[in-house]
Amino acid sequence: MECLRSESNKVCDNQPTNLIMSPGSKTVISKQTRACENLHQDCNHKHKGDRYCKGSCNPALLRNLSTAIQNWKLRDKPLSHKIAPTTECVLKNIEKRIIHGSVEKIPLDCQACGGGLAYPKETKFIFHYQVRKLDEDCTVIDDTRKYGKTMELYSGKEFQLEFWEQCLGTMLPGEVSSFVVPAERLASFPAVNKKLRDYMLNKKDHSVKHCCGLMSLQEQGGLGYSDLDELMMKPEPLEFIFDLVKVEIPGTGRKDTWIMTPEEKFATVPVLREEGNQLYSHGEYNKAAICYSEALGILDQLILREKPGEPEWIELDKSRIPLFVNLAQCQFKEKNYYAAIQNTTEALSRDPTNIKALYRRSKAYIETWDLDLATEDLRKLAICRPDMKKTVENELNMIESKRVDQEIKERQKLAGKLCTRPKLVPESNSH
């Protein structure tokens, strides 16, 4: 290992240093000399008295190295208590303060060439955040825990608050850190935070126009939140506290569909269908329905890329049929009969002779007491599949029994009304 020195290979001039005593002797050695000897045991440079070599052995660099070493030691040991807050400048004009350290180690595929942490592109950060003012009361502007939701962010996707990605990129899962951001970097924060707050509150305002923050203030009378309007007009430094819950490295899990390529989306559809089939076989109908619905959503996105009527469009459209049928079966099991009817109808609009769709829709019609429609589907089924004649007959007999039972109940109800006589109210004697 080479030591960074001046070109003349001379030791630096004497400078005031903090002195310590060497153990077991009365020799006075500077802290810089001791640190340099520990860090550069393989170096050939020598120290003279209280002198230290230039470059790697200057006091500021040694302090930074010492801090880095302490952080590594903390990461290697399980934490039973919070780390004492430390402050370090990690980004331009942004101060980081570690509130609670992480026990996680840097993954091998996230190590930078020169050491340290470097997450790859499309890393998914799942985290909570709190935004506070720097006033005496530490006024909280927003806190995701209050809404019961986490925030998700993918690196390299040009999030509008670019410093969020940069700050999260310095953290490990389980870490809680504070970042003080100057006002000049928060010009877009009020408008972006309005969207985030609307999402957290499940608010959908379709009347919002796409315009900059100042135009929004003028045309819409503000952002809809007084505290954000104030920050828009009078920017000020803010504190962002991030609690990094989880980090998903690319390749360790399925991507969100909005960052997939068309090829990745197409390859994901059969995977989701198989997952849904497995979940259905284990009786997890709701989870299976989610898989089928997600696969249908992906196909909807792919179809929009094709021209209607073209072979590619037709192929993608037909690939939705089994997903509609499977989704309908899950909904039938969950007793969501009208949704099952809707999805089987979608399948039959593309394939009028689909056996499963006809049979499952007839069963759903029976449950909703649309007996005539159920009978019609069963008769179509008998024509398409003569080998299912016995099954169809059994279903038709059951429908007929339901009709008879329904007629008997209606007659009894009507007879009860006719037999019920109104009570006579005795006339009051007038005095």
Tab-separated table of C-alpha atoms in Angstrom:
chain	number	residue	atom	x	y	z
A	1	MET	CA	0.000	0.000	0.000
A	2	GLU	CA	1.398	3.387	-0.971
A	3	CYS	CA	1.146	6.427	1.208
A	4	LEU	CA	0.004	9.686	-0.346
A	5	ARG	CA	2.885	12.119	-0.002
A	6	SER	CA	4.204	15.233	-1.652
A	7	GLU	CA	6.164	14.911	-4.862
A	8	SER	CA	9.412	15.685	-3.032
A	9	ASN	CA	8.795	12.753	-0.637
A	10	LYS	CA	9.573	15.051	2.259
A	11	VAL	CA	7.764	14.969	5.524
A	12	CYS	CA	5.656	17.992	6.318
A	13	ASP	CA	6.775	20.782	8.574
A	14	ASN	CA	6.108	20.750	12.289
A	15	GLN	CA	2.586	21.823	13.188
A	16	PRO	CA	0.797	22.033	16.546
A	17	THR	CA	-0.600	18.608	17.407
A	18	ASN	CA	-2.378	16.858	20.272
A	19	LEU	CA	0.215	14.717	22.047
A	20	ILE	CA	-0.251	11.338	23.743
A	21	MET	CA	2.133	9.095	25.679
A	22	SER	CA	3.248	5.840	24.115
A	23	PRO	CA	2.234	2.876	26.375
A	24	GLY	CA	5.165	1.356	28.233
A	25	SER	CA	7.462	4.291	27.547
A	26	LYS	CA	7.850	7.960	28.182
A	27	THR	CA	8.120	8.801	24.522
A	28	VAL	CA	5.792	11.546	23.416
A	29	ILE	CA	3.984	10.694	20.183
A	30	SER	CA	1.421	12.789	18.380
A	31	LYS	CA	-2.080	11.419	17.727
A	32	GLN	CA	-1.547	11.953	14.021
A	33	THR	CA	1.666	9.898	14.124
A	34	ARG	CA	-0.015	7.049	16.023
A	35	ALA	CA	-3.002	7.005	13.647
A	36	CYS	CA	-0.746	7.123	10.626
A	37	GLU	CA	1.331	4.219	11.921
A	38	ASN	CA	-1.819	2.157	12.514
A	39	LEU	CA	-3.271	2.901	9.093
A	40	HIS	CA	-0.052	2.606	7.089
A	41	GLN	CA	1.886	-0.282	8.586
A	42	ASP	CA	3.086	-1.309	5.135
A	43	CYS	CA	4.293	2.163	4.173
A	44	ASN	CA	7.972	2.995	3.948
A	45	HIS	CA	7.556	6.596	5.059
A	46	LYS	CA	8.940	7.696	8.427
A	47	HIS	CA	7.878	10.202	11.007
A	48	LYS	CA	10.254	12.631	12.611
A	49	GLY	CA	9.237	13.808	16.028
A	50	ASP	CA	5.783	15.293	15.823
A	51	ARG	CA	5.777	15.445	12.064
A	52	TYR	CA	3.328	13.546	9.893
A	53	CYS	CA	3.231	12.828	6.199
A	54	LYS	CA	1.172	14.915	3.838
A	55	GLY	CA	-2.048	13.789	2.175
A	56	SER	CA	-3.449	10.721	3.859
A	57	CYS	CA	-2.158	11.628	7.329
A	58	ASN	CA	-3.552	15.130	7.721
A	59	PRO	CA	-5.807	15.608	10.772
A	60	ALA	CA	-9.076	16.224	8.880
A	61	LEU	CA	-8.698	13.082	6.778
A	62	LEU	CA	-7.792	10.999	9.813
A	63	ARG	CA	-10.906	12.185	11.604
A	64	ASN	CA	-13.024	11.153	8.607
A	65	LEU	CA	-11.309	7.770	8.475
A	66	SER	CA	-11.877	7.299	12.182
A	67	THR	CA	-15.578	8.061	11.772
A	68	ALA	CA	-15.837	5.614	8.875
A	69	ILE	CA	-14.122	2.884	10.898
A	70	GLN	CA	-16.475	3.444	13.825
A	71	ASN	CA	-19.478	3.204	11.510
A	72	TRP	CA	-18.206	-0.086	10.099
A	73	LYS	CA	-17.720	-1.463	13.609
A	74	LEU	CA	-21.283	-0.516	14.499
A	75	ARG	CA	-22.602	-2.272	11.412
A	76	ASP	CA	-20.729	-5.451	12.302
A	77	LYS	CA	-22.306	-5.623	15.775
A	78	PRO	CA	-25.993	-6.038	16.656
A	79	LEU	CA	-27.408	-2.885	18.171
A	80	SER	CA	-29.318	-3.095	21.431
A	81	HIS	CA	-29.766	0.667	21.695
A	82	LYS	CA	-29.832	3.742	19.533
A	83	ILE	CA	-26.600	5.112	18.172
A	84	ALA	CA	-25.577	8.478	19.526
A	85	PRO	CA	-26.572	10.991	16.829
A	86	THR	CA	-23.683	11.972	14.597
A	87	THR	CA	-23.673	14.638	11.932
A	88	GLU	CA	-21.901	14.439	8.611
A	89	CYS	CA	-22.225	16.291	5.332
A	90	VAL	CA	-23.118	13.690	2.708
A	91	LEU	CA	-24.548	15.885	-0.031
A	92	LYS	CA	-24.095	19.410	-1.205
A	93	ASN	CA	-25.558	21.727	1.446
A	94	ILE	CA	-27.371	18.825	3.145
A	95	GLU	CA	-26.501	17.639	6.641
A	96	LYS	CA	-27.117	14.044	7.675
A	97	ARG	CA	-27.647	12.988	11.269
A	98	ILE	CA	-27.936	9.289	12.106
A	99	ILE	CA	-30.730	8.815	14.636
A	100	HIS	CA	-30.719	5.015	14.698
A	101	GLY	CA	-28.036	2.959	13.005
A	102	SER	CA	-28.536	-0.219	11.006
A	103	VAL	CA	-27.285	-3.692	11.884
A	104	GLU	CA	-27.283	-4.639	8.196
A	105	LYS	CA	-24.078	-5.034	6.216
A	106	ILE	CA	-23.559	-3.611	2.752
A	107	PRO	CA	-24.594	-6.276	0.199
A	108	LEU	CA	-21.815	-7.445	-2.094
A	109	ASP	CA	-23.580	-6.154	-5.198
A	110	CYS	CA	-24.016	-2.727	-3.578
A	111	GLN	CA	-20.383	-2.042	-2.762
A	112	ALA	CA	-18.706	0.791	-4.632
A	113	CYS	CA	-15.377	0.183	-6.362
A	114	GLY	CA	-13.521	2.317	-3.853
A	115	GLY	CA	-15.568	1.046	-0.921
A	116	GLY	CA	-18.777	2.346	0.561
A	117	LEU	CA	-22.407	2.044	-0.459
A	118	ALA	CA	-23.617	2.306	-4.067
A	119	TYR	CA	-27.083	0.970	-4.881
A	120	PRO	CA	-27.619	-0.089	-8.519
A	121	LYS	CA	-30.169	1.547	-10.784
A	122	GLU	CA	-33.817	0.548	-10.244
A	123	THR	CA	-33.233	-0.254	-6.577
A	124	LYS	CA	-36.542	-0.039	-4.738
A	125	PHE	CA	-36.583	1.875	-1.452
A	126	ILE	CA	-39.526	1.285	0.896
A	127	PHE	CA	-39.565	3.805	3.711
A	128	HIS	CA	-41.444	6.084	6.070
A	129	TYR	CA	-40.712	9.782	6.104
A	130	GLN	CA	-41.460	12.745	8.301
A	131	VAL	CA	-41.027	16.372	7.235
A	132	ARG	CA	-40.507	19.004	9.929
A	133	LYS	CA	-39.784	22.685	10.145
A	134	LEU	CA	-36.701	23.925	11.965
A	135	ASP	CA	-38.686	26.089	14.370
A	136	GLU	CA	-38.730	25.713	18.147
A	137	ASP	CA	-41.791	23.443	18.031
A	138	CYS	CA	-40.378	21.241	15.248
A	139	THR	CA	-43.698	21.622	13.427
A	140	VAL	CA	-44.527	18.425	11.525
A	141	ILE	CA	-45.644	19.023	7.942
A	142	ASP	CA	-46.224	15.394	6.986
A	143	ASP	CA	-45.672	11.948	8.483
A	144	THR	CA	-46.447	8.738	6.568
A	145	ARG	CA	-46.996	6.793	9.784
A	146	LYS	CA	-49.977	9.029	10.473
A	147	TYR	CA	-51.535	7.811	7.222
A	148	GLY	CA	-50.579	4.170	7.763
A	149	LYS	CA	-48.783	3.929	4.418
A	150	THR	CA	-45.186	3.545	3.313
A	151	MET	CA	-43.524	5.394	0.465
A	152	GLU	CA	-41.833	3.562	-2.406
A	153	LEU	CA	-39.164	5.027	-4.664
A	154	TYR	CA	-37.081	3.536	-7.478
A	155	SER	CA	-33.578	4.872	-8.017
A	156	GLY	CA	-32.671	6.222	-11.430
A	157	LYS	CA	-36.271	7.124	-12.349
A	158	GLU	CA	-35.892	10.907	-11.966
A	159	PHE	CA	-38.120	11.429	-8.952
A	160	GLN	CA	-39.067	15.102	-8.721
A	161	LEU	CA	-37.324	15.506	-5.355
A	162	GLU	CA	-33.932	14.303	-6.540
A	163	PHE	CA	-32.283	14.684	-3.142
A	164	TRP	CA	-34.596	12.008	-1.695
A	165	GLU	CA	-32.912	9.370	-3.826
A	166	GLN	CA	-29.493	10.738	-2.924
A	167	CYS	CA	-30.270	10.711	0.797
A	168	LEU	CA	-31.744	7.203	0.750
A	169	GLY	CA	-28.695	6.041	-1.187
A	170	THR	CA	-26.550	6.709	1.897
A	171	MET	CA	-28.691	4.513	4.175
A	172	LEU	CA	-28.988	0.817	4.988
A	173	PRO	CA	-32.245	-1.020	5.804
A	174	GLY	CA	-33.286	-0.400	9.392
A	175	GLU	CA	-31.516	2.934	9.576
A	176	VAL	CA	-33.287	6.119	10.647
A	177	SER	CA	-31.563	9.336	9.628
A	178	SER	CA	-32.316	13.035	9.528
A	179	PHE	CA	-31.407	15.299	6.619
A	180	VAL	CA	-31.545	19.088	6.875
A	181	VAL	CA	-32.150	20.515	3.403
A	182	PRO	CA	-31.633	24.207	2.560
A	183	ALA	CA	-34.467	26.276	1.124
A	184	GLU	CA	-32.850	26.673	-2.304
A	185	ARG	CA	-33.286	22.937	-2.943
A	186	LEU	CA	-36.962	22.892	-1.979
A	187	ALA	CA	-38.543	24.990	-4.724
A	188	SER	CA	-40.624	22.065	-6.012
A	189	PHE	CA	-41.307	20.458	-2.629
A	190	PRO	CA	-44.746	22.023	-1.890
A	191	ALA	CA	-46.219	20.975	-5.251
A	192	VAL	CA	-44.727	17.466	-5.059
A	193	ASN	CA	-45.793	17.023	-1.445
A	194	LYS	CA	-49.346	18.012	-2.380
A	195	LYS	CA	-49.469	14.997	-4.724
A	196	LEU	CA	-47.988	12.736	-2.054
A	197	ARG	CA	-50.455	13.979	0.556
A	198	ASP	CA	-53.375	13.516	-1.836
A	199	TYR	CA	-52.198	9.940	-2.397
A	200	MET	CA	-51.884	9.280	1.322
A	201	LEU	CA	-55.405	10.666	1.865
A	202	ASN	CA	-56.797	8.758	-1.156
A	203	LYS	CA	-57.875	12.039	-2.725
A	204	LYS	CA	-58.421	12.194	-6.479
A	205	ASP	CA	-58.869	15.681	-7.877
A	206	HIS	CA	-59.421	15.349	-11.627
A	207	SER	CA	-59.815	19.100	-11.982
A	208	VAL	CA	-56.150	19.769	-11.196
A	209	LYS	CA	-54.336	21.225	-14.188
A	210	HIS	CA	-50.768	20.442	-15.152
A	211	CYS	CA	-48.906	23.640	-14.396
A	212	CYS	CA	-46.098	24.928	-12.247
A	213	GLY	CA	-46.541	25.765	-8.587
A	214	LEU	CA	-47.018	29.517	-9.034
A	215	MET	CA	-49.559	29.028	-11.829
A	216	SER	CA	-51.361	26.545	-9.595
A	217	LEU	CA	-51.542	29.142	-6.840
A	218	GLN	CA	-52.997	31.696	-9.236
A	219	GLU	CA	-55.460	29.529	-11.182
A	220	GLN	CA	-56.621	27.187	-8.431
A	221	GLY	CA	-56.363	29.524	-5.479
A	222	GLY	CA	-53.503	27.547	-3.926
A	223	LEU	CA	-52.411	23.951	-3.533
A	224	GLY	CA	-55.347	23.104	-1.313
A	225	TYR	CA	-53.275	22.997	1.876
A	226	SER	CA	-52.478	26.200	3.750
A	227	ASP	CA	-49.126	24.984	5.109
A	228	LEU	CA	-47.920	24.050	1.614
A	229	ASP	CA	-49.154	27.363	0.208
A	230	GLU	CA	-47.067	29.127	2.839
A	231	LEU	CA	-43.971	27.109	1.926
A	232	MET	CA	-44.567	27.877	-1.740
A	233	MET	CA	-44.588	31.616	-1.092
A	234	LYS	CA	-41.930	31.627	1.642
A	235	PRO	CA	-39.457	28.739	1.186
A	236	GLU	CA	-37.490	27.730	4.263
A	237	PRO	CA	-35.073	24.942	5.256
A	238	LEU	CA	-36.741	21.686	6.289
A	239	GLU	CA	-35.763	18.501	8.073
A	240	PHE	CA	-36.526	15.164	6.419
A	241	ILE	CA	-36.423	12.073	8.639
A	242	PHE	CA	-36.270	8.822	6.671
A	243	ASP	CA	-36.897	5.399	8.193
A	244	LEU	CA	-35.644	2.930	5.585
A	245	VAL	CA	-37.833	-0.141	6.071
A	246	LYS	CA	-36.667	-2.277	3.161
A	247	VAL	CA	-34.438	-2.210	0.093
A	248	GLU	CA	-35.109	-4.429	-2.921
A	249	ILE	CA	-32.106	-4.856	-5.189
A	250	PRO	CA	-32.898	-5.459	-8.901
A	251	GLY	CA	-33.207	-9.175	-9.553
A	252	THR	CA	-34.284	-10.093	-6.016
A	253	GLY	CA	-38.005	-9.572	-6.599
A	254	ARG	CA	-40.588	-8.719	-9.227
A	255	LYS	CA	-40.490	-5.190	-10.551
A	256	ASP	CA	-43.480	-2.923	-10.485
A	257	THR	CA	-45.121	-2.995	-13.891
A	258	TRP	CA	-44.593	0.699	-14.591
A	259	ILE	CA	-40.810	0.254	-14.814
A	260	MET	CA	-40.897	-2.991	-16.832
A	261	THR	CA	-40.023	-3.153	-20.505
A	262	PRO	CA	-42.717	-4.561	-22.848
A	263	GLU	CA	-40.763	-7.810	-23.064
A	264	GLU	CA	-40.602	-8.088	-19.272
A	265	LYS	CA	-44.325	-7.404	-19.002
A	266	PHE	CA	-45.181	-10.087	-21.546
A	267	ALA	CA	-42.988	-12.627	-19.729
A	268	THR	CA	-44.621	-11.758	-16.389
A	269	VAL	CA	-48.182	-12.638	-17.481
A	270	PRO	CA	-47.789	-16.464	-17.475
A	271	VAL	CA	-45.868	-16.241	-14.194
A	272	LEU	CA	-48.755	-14.389	-12.556
A	273	ARG	CA	-51.262	-16.832	-13.996
A	274	GLU	CA	-49.355	-19.797	-12.565
A	275	GLU	CA	-49.063	-18.078	-9.185
A	276	GLY	CA	-52.811	-17.506	-9.233
A	277	ASN	CA	-53.445	-21.170	-10.047
A	278	GLN	CA	-51.270	-22.277	-7.140
A	279	LEU	CA	-52.997	-19.914	-4.730
A	280	TYR	CA	-56.431	-21.068	-5.913
A	281	SER	CA	-55.497	-24.720	-5.377
A	282	HIS	CA	-54.655	-23.848	-1.760
A	283	GLY	CA	-57.967	-22.094	-1.225
A	284	GLU	CA	-56.516	-18.560	-1.210
A	285	TYR	CA	-59.097	-17.166	-3.601
A	286	ASN	CA	-58.597	-13.494	-2.828
A	287	LYS	CA	-54.831	-13.629	-3.405
A	288	ALA	CA	-55.351	-15.650	-6.575
A	289	ALA	CA	-57.783	-13.008	-7.838
A	290	ILE	CA	-55.122	-10.338	-7.264
A	291	CYS	CA	-52.664	-12.273	-9.457
A	292	TYR	CA	-55.199	-12.683	-12.263
A	293	SER	CA	-56.184	-9.013	-12.056
A	294	GLU	CA	-52.551	-7.901	-12.200
A	295	ALA	CA	-51.947	-10.074	-15.263
A	296	LEU	CA	-55.008	-8.555	-16.951
A	297	GLY	CA	-53.711	-5.077	-16.146
A	298	ILE	CA	-50.385	-5.855	-17.813
A	299	LEU	CA	-52.140	-7.153	-20.929
A	300	ASP	CA	-54.232	-3.976	-21.035
A	301	GLN	CA	-51.010	-1.946	-21.132
A	302	LEU	CA	-49.508	-4.103	-23.881
A	303	ILE	CA	-52.665	-3.957	-26.009
A	304	LEU	CA	-52.542	-0.161	-26.009
A	305	ARG	CA	-49.261	-0.405	-27.926
A	306	GLU	CA	-50.876	-2.319	-30.796
A	307	LYS	CA	-53.300	-1.291	-33.511
A	308	PRO	CA	-56.803	-2.762	-33.011
A	309	GLY	CA	-57.514	-5.595	-35.419
A	310	GLU	CA	-53.867	-6.362	-36.130
A	311	PRO	CA	-52.638	-9.942	-35.444
A	312	GLU	CA	-50.605	-8.837	-32.420
A	313	TRP	CA	-53.607	-7.028	-30.938
A	314	ILE	CA	-55.894	-10.044	-31.513
A	315	GLU	CA	-53.389	-12.429	-29.926
A	316	LEU	CA	-53.025	-10.280	-26.813
A	317	ASP	CA	-56.788	-9.822	-26.556
A	318	LYS	CA	-57.434	-13.574	-26.721
A	319	SER	CA	-54.817	-14.226	-24.060
A	320	ARG	CA	-57.099	-12.385	-21.629
A	321	ILE	CA	-59.871	-15.009	-21.909
A	322	PRO	CA	-58.504	-17.620	-19.443
A	323	LEU	CA	-57.636	-14.854	-16.991
A	324	PHE	CA	-61.206	-13.517	-17.075
A	325	VAL	CA	-62.558	-17.034	-16.508
A	326	ASN	CA	-60.190	-17.786	-13.623
A	327	LEU	CA	-60.842	-14.427	-12.002
A	328	ALA	CA	-64.596	-15.073	-12.230
A	329	GLN	CA	-64.189	-18.417	-10.476
A	330	CYS	CA	-62.312	-16.756	-7.601
A	331	GLN	CA	-65.054	-14.152	-7.319
A	332	PHE	CA	-67.710	-16.879	-7.328
A	333	LYS	CA	-65.926	-18.608	-4.444
A	334	GLU	CA	-65.870	-15.292	-2.603
A	335	LYS	CA	-69.648	-14.964	-3.270
A	336	ASN	CA	-69.090	-11.890	-5.420
A	337	TYR	CA	-71.563	-13.145	-8.010
A	338	TYR	CA	-72.157	-9.971	-10.002
A	339	ALA	CA	-68.404	-9.487	-10.547
A	340	ALA	CA	-68.189	-13.129	-11.655
A	341	ILE	CA	-70.976	-12.514	-14.173
A	342	GLN	CA	-69.170	-9.453	-15.505
A	343	ASN	CA	-65.857	-11.256	-16.061
A	344	THR	CA	-67.385	-14.371	-17.627
A	345	THR	CA	-69.294	-12.049	-19.954
A	346	GLU	CA	-65.970	-10.433	-20.932
A	347	ALA	CA	-64.604	-13.880	-21.772
A	348	LEU	CA	-67.705	-14.870	-23.767
A	349	SER	CA	-67.585	-11.630	-25.763
A	350	ARG	CA	-64.262	-12.898	-27.149
A	351	ASP	CA	-65.136	-16.609	-27.252
A	352	PRO	CA	-68.926	-17.251	-27.244
A	353	THR	CA	-68.448	-21.024	-26.966
A	354	ASN	CA	-66.069	-20.999	-24.012
A	355	ILE	CA	-67.274	-23.921	-21.891
A	356	LYS	CA	-65.947	-22.760	-18.532
A	357	ALA	CA	-67.286	-19.247	-18.996
A	358	LEU	CA	-70.783	-20.493	-19.934
A	359	TYR	CA	-70.961	-22.907	-17.018
A	360	ARG	CA	-69.596	-20.477	-14.421
A	361	ARG	CA	-71.843	-17.662	-15.558
A	362	SER	CA	-74.879	-19.949	-15.349
A	363	LYS	CA	-73.922	-20.835	-11.761
A	364	ALA	CA	-73.570	-17.150	-10.900
A	365	TYR	CA	-76.956	-16.389	-12.506
A	366	ILE	CA	-78.553	-19.090	-10.347
A	367	GLU	CA	-77.158	-17.465	-7.207
A	368	THR	CA	-78.542	-14.075	-8.247
A	369	TRP	CA	-81.910	-15.702	-9.118
A	370	ASP	CA	-81.631	-14.821	-12.810
A	371	LEU	CA	-82.961	-18.290	-13.602
A	372	ASP	CA	-83.979	-17.595	-17.203
A	373	LEU	CA	-80.477	-16.371	-18.066
A	374	ALA	CA	-78.952	-19.369	-16.298
A	375	THR	CA	-81.164	-21.720	-18.322
A	376	GLU	CA	-80.122	-20.011	-21.547
A	377	ASP	CA	-76.399	-20.456	-20.788
A	378	LEU	CA	-76.889	-24.123	-19.870
A	379	ARG	CA	-78.705	-24.865	-23.118
A	380	LYS	CA	-75.861	-23.251	-25.081
A	381	LEU	CA	-73.454	-25.394	-23.092
A	382	ALA	CA	-75.340	-28.562	-24.044
A	383	ILE	CA	-75.064	-27.631	-27.718
A	384	CYS	CA	-71.322	-26.900	-27.504
A	385	ARG	CA	-70.536	-29.948	-25.390
A	386	PRO	CA	-72.950	-32.849	-25.926
A	387	ASP	CA	-70.852	-34.957	-23.542
A	388	MET	CA	-71.954	-32.637	-20.713
A	389	LYS	CA	-75.635	-33.380	-21.332
A	390	LYS	CA	-76.096	-35.145	-17.988
A	391	THR	CA	-74.485	-32.294	-16.052
A	392	VAL	CA	-76.670	-29.785	-17.854
A	393	GLU	CA	-79.820	-31.806	-17.101
A	394	ASN	CA	-78.965	-31.895	-13.402
A	395	GLU	CA	-78.479	-28.133	-13.353
A	396	LEU	CA	-81.739	-27.546	-15.236
A	397	ASN	CA	-83.613	-29.785	-12.776
A	398	MET	CA	-82.153	-27.781	-9.905
A	399	ILE	CA	-83.274	-24.555	-11.571
A	400	GLU	CA	-86.782	-25.967	-11.992
A	401	SER	CA	-86.872	-26.908	-8.306
A	402	LYS	CA	-85.880	-23.363	-7.427
A	403	ARG	CA	-88.669	-22.032	-9.624
A	404	VAL	CA	-91.233	-24.232	-7.863
A	405	ASP	CA	-89.961	-23.243	-4.427
A	406	GLN	CA	-90.058	-19.595	-5.397
A	407	GLU	CA	-93.643	-19.861	-6.696
A	408	ILE	CA	-94.803	-21.631	-3.521
A	409	LYS	CA	-93.237	-18.931	-1.336
A	410	GLU	CA	-94.831	-16.177	-3.403
A	411	ARG	CA	-98.268	-17.855	-3.183
A	412	GLN	CA	-97.945	-18.290	0.560
A	413	LYS	CA	-96.904	-14.698	0.927
A	414	LEU	CA	-99.836	-13.513	-1.175
A	415	ALA	CA	-102.268	-15.766	0.693
A	416	GLY	CA	-101.027	-14.393	3.991
A	417	LYS	CA	-101.738	-10.874	2.852
A	418	LEU	CA	-105.277	-11.776	1.719
A	419	CYS	CA	-106.096	-13.588	4.971
A	420	THR	CA	-104.877	-10.775	7.125
A	421	ARG	CA	-107.827	-8.578	8.079
A	422	PRO	CA	-107.339	-5.060	9.280
A	423	LYS	CA	-108.143	-4.605	12.938
A	424	LEU	CA	-111.341	-2.707	13.609
A	425	VAL	CA	-110.826	0.341	15.712
A	426	PRO	CA	-113.767	0.725	18.136
A	427	GLU	CA	-115.604	3.957	17.822
A	428	SER	CA	-115.145	6.214	20.757
A	429	ASN	CA	-118.315	7.105	22.660
A	430	SER	CA	-119.000	10.742	22.446
A	431	HIS	CA	-120.148	12.408	25.609
